[in-house]
Amino acid sequence: MDPSEVEFLAEKEVVKIIPNFSLDKIYLIGGDLGPFNPGMPVEVPVWLALNLKQRQKCRIVQPEWMDVDKLEEIRDLERKEETFTPVPSPYYMELTKLLLNHASDNIPKADEIRTLVKDIWDTRIAKLRLSADSFISQQEAHAKLDNLTLMEINTTRSFLLNSLNCMYKLRSNLQPGSSRGKSQDY
Amino acid sequence: MFITDIRKEFYDVVVNQRVALLVSLDIDALCACKILQALFHCDQVQYTLVPVTGWQDLGTAFLEHKEQFRYFVLINCGANVDLLETLQPEEDSIFFICDTHRPVDVVNVYNDTQVKLMIKQDDDLGVPSYDDIFRDEEEESGDSGNESDGDPEPSGKRRRYEEGAVERRIERQRAKREWEARRREILFDYEQYEYHGTSAAMMIFELAWVLTKDTKDMLWSVIMKYVTDIATLQRHVSRHNHRNEDEENSLSIDCMRISFEYDLRLALYQHWSLYESICNSSYSSCHFKLWSMHGQKKLQEFLADMGLPLKQVKQKFNSMDMSIKENLREVIEESSNKYGMKDIRIQTFGVHFGFNNRFLASDVVHAAAALLENTEKDESPGDNFIKALDCLSRSNLERLHGGIALAKKKLMAIQQTVASCICTNLILSQGPFLYCYLLEGTPDVKLFSKPMALTLLCKYLLKAFVCSTRNKRCKLLPLIMAAPMDVEKGTVLVLGIPPESDTSDKKNFFGRAFEKAAESTSSRTLHDHFDTSIIELKMEDRTKFLDALITLLS
C-alpha cells in the first residue's frame, strides 16, 4: 500500500470546523453534512475541512488529543512501556501532518505538537523494528501486536513480507540437503 | 463609469463567469494580479491570465479572446485612452478597469454600460463635468429643421422670422465655438499631466478585505508595492498581527509574520555585503558621491567612524559577526547623521517566515522587477511575468533568491553607468530639460532597453546629477533619457521624468509633449507603452525630435 493511500483513508476522519458561510444540509453518498452556519462548529470529514480551509471558508479546531500536555503524557508512557500503548487516534500521524501543513495558524503551539508527535512515532517505529527482529531471530510462527496504526504497519509491511518470503524459500531449499549449510542468523 | 460597491458590482458579477485577466507588466499589476488570482482560486472562478506589454499587445490579446469571454478585467492598463475606440468591442463585452494611470479618459468615465472603473472616486481626479464636454447635438438640428420647413407665410412675417432665425443661428454658432474652445481648454488641462493614483493592488486588497478573504500573503503583496499610503497598511498589519498576540498560543514559526519597523535605506543589504549595498544604493551613493575619488575616501572614513572593519563589511551580511550585527542599525544611523544622510532610516515592512527567511519589502520589489525585465535569457515577456509572479509566493524561495541575484547585477550596472555618465559629463542641458543618451557600446546597455530599468537609471542619474552639479538652475530641470532598444530595428527607448522635488506630487507632462513633438516633425514613433511618457523612436529621427521638443517646451 502506498503511504498516500493511507493518507487518503485518514481523510475520512471527522474534525470540527467553524465555517464562515451558511449552507443547508448537504446529502452526500457517504453521509449527510451540515447545515453550515457562520460561527457554529460543525463536524466534517478532514478532506472537506482542508478544502474549505484553503478556500478560506472556515477555521479548523484542533482535535482534542492534539494538545501539548496530553501528547507529552502519551510520549512518556510510550517510552516507558515495552509494548505499544493505545494511540490518540488511529490516524494520528497523517492527521498531524495534514492539519499542521494547512492550518497551522489555527492550531496553537504547532511546532511543539509536531515535535511531540514525531517523538511518539519514532519510539513506536523503533519498538516495531525490535519486535520484527526478535520475531525472526526466534523463528516464531505467529505474533500479536496491539495498538498499531495502519501507517506504522504500512512502513514495515512490504519489507517484512518480502523478507519472510525469501527466508521461506531459502529454508525450503536447505531442507533436502541439510548437510550443506546451517540457517543464518538474521 | 465608476464602481461604488466593488463587491456587488464587480466581484458578484464575475464570480460565476469566465473572465479574461489582461495585466500590464509592472510591479503594481503583478501584486494586484496575485491577490486577484488567490480570490479567484477561493471561489473557483475560471480565468485566463494574459500579460500585455503595450497597446498593440492589448489589442491582439483582446482579438484573440473576444469570442470566448464577455468579461475582461484590465489591471494597470486601459484607463487613460478611449478604450472602446481602441478595441472596438461587441456590445456585450464588459470591461472592468483597475488602473493607476491618470488622467482617466473622459469617454471611459462617462460610458455607462461597457466600461466600469474600479477607482476610488475621492482620489482627486478632477474629471470635468459631463456638460462641459459632451453636448446634445439635437437642439441645433431641431431648430434648423424648423427653419427649413417653415410653411409659406405672408412674406413680411417670414422675412422677420428668417432674420430672427439667422440671428439666432449666428448666436448659436458663436456659443458653440466658445463652448468648444472652453472644452478644448478643459481637456487640455485635464490631460496635460500624467500621474498615478491609488495603486491597483490596494484596490484589489480592499476587495479581498470586504470579502474577509484577506490573508497575510495578500497583505504582503500589497505592501510590496511600496505604497505611500503607509497609514492604511499599518492598520491592516496590526489587525493581522493582533490575532497572534496571545503569549500562550504562540504561532508556529512557519507562519508568516509581517512587521512594521524602522530599517535602513540600503538596497538589499541583508542579502548582500554591507559595503556593496552602500556603494550601490542610490541614497548613500549620491550623498557620498561615490563616483569620485573624494567620495570613495569619504566612504572609508564613514566605515572607520562606525568602527566596522573592512573585512567584515565586505562579507555577506549573514556571515558578519553577531556582535557587529546587533547594533548595526543604531551605529549606522548615528554616523549617517554626522555625514549628512539624515534620512537613512525609513519605516518599512518586513516579512519573516521560517527560521532564516527575512525579507524587506524593497528587497522583494527589486527581485520581482529584475525578474520581470530579465534580459539574460531570451524569453517572452509573458514567461517573465509568470516567473515574477512565482517569486511572490512563499513556496518559491529559489525564484526569489534568483531574482535578488539579478537585482544585484542590475543595481551594480546602474551604479557603474551613473558613475561613467557623471564623470564623462554625458548629461547635457538642452534648455528646458536635461538630456542623456546611452551609446550602444556602453556595458550592460541591454539591461536598459526595458522601461522599468531605464526609469530606475533615469531617477538615479537625476539624483546624482543634482548632487554633483553646482548650477542652481539645472537642479530644477527634468531629465529625458534615451537608450538603444533594438539594434536591428534601429530604435531607441526615450523616456522623461519630472524634476527632483521634495513633494511626492510627481506630475509628468512628457506624454503630451512627446506626442506633439512627434507629430510636428513626423518622426517615426511608437507610443505603445501604457505610461505615455515612454516611447520608442527611430534612431535617425532622434535629433529632429529633440529639437522639436526643445522648441515646444521653452
PDB file of C-alpha atoms in Angstrom, chain A residues 20 51 54-57 104-105 107-112 114, chain B residues 41-44 213-215 248-255:
ATOM      1  CA  ASN A  20     -17.911  31.499   7.913  1.00  0.00           C
ATOM      2  CA  ASN A  51     -10.712  22.181   1.078  1.00  0.00           C
ATOM      3  CA  GLN A  54      -7.804  26.505   1.568  1.00  0.00           C
ATOM      4  CA  ARG A  55     -10.695  28.500   0.189  1.00  0.00           C
ATOM      5  CA  GLN A  56     -10.710  30.462   3.436  1.00  0.00           C
ATOM      6  CA  LYS A  57     -14.224  29.493   4.248  1.00  0.00           C
ATOM      7  CA  SER A 104      -1.051  25.700  11.481  1.00  0.00           C
ATOM      8  CA  ASP A 105      -2.331  29.195  12.119  1.00  0.00           C
ATOM      9  CA  ILE A 107      -3.570  25.372  15.996  1.00  0.00           C
ATOM     10  CA  PRO A 108      -1.709  26.777  18.961  1.00  0.00           C
ATOM     11  CA  LYS A 109       1.859  25.621  19.681  1.00  0.00           C
ATOM     12  CA  ALA A 110       2.014  23.829  16.365  1.00  0.00           C
ATOM     13  CA  ASP A 111       5.798  23.385  16.436  1.00  0.00           C
ATOM     14  CA  GLU A 112       5.769  21.607  19.789  1.00  0.00           C
ATOM     15  CA  ARG A 114       4.870  18.444  15.588  1.00  0.00           C
TER      16      ARG A 114
ATOM     17  CA  HIS B  41      -8.964  30.285  -6.563  1.00  0.00           C
ATOM     18  CA  CYS B  42     -11.002  30.518  -3.398  1.00  0.00           C
ATOM     19  CA  ASP B  43     -14.207  30.872  -5.327  1.00  0.00           C
ATOM     20  CA  GLN B  44     -13.224  28.646  -8.227  1.00  0.00           C
ATOM     21  CA  LYS B 213     -10.674  36.694   2.498  1.00  0.00           C
ATOM     22  CA  ASP B 214      -7.604  38.796   3.083  1.00  0.00           C
ATOM     23  CA  THR B 215      -4.624  36.848   4.256  1.00  0.00           C
ATOM     24  CA  GLU B 248       0.314  31.138  25.331  1.00  0.00           C
ATOM     25  CA  ASN B 249      -0.907  30.344  21.908  1.00  0.00           C
ATOM     26  CA  SER B 250       2.191  31.402  20.105  1.00  0.00           C
ATOM     27  CA  LEU B 251       2.204  30.888  16.415  1.00  0.00           C
ATOM     28  CA  SER B 252       4.203  28.301  14.568  1.00  0.00           C
ATOM     29  CA  ILE B 253       7.494  29.571  13.275  1.00  0.00           C
ATOM     30  CA  ASP B 254       6.436  28.743   9.765  1.00  0.00           C
ATOM     31  CA  CYS B 255       3.614  31.186   9.756  1.00  0.00           C
TER      32      CYS B 255
END
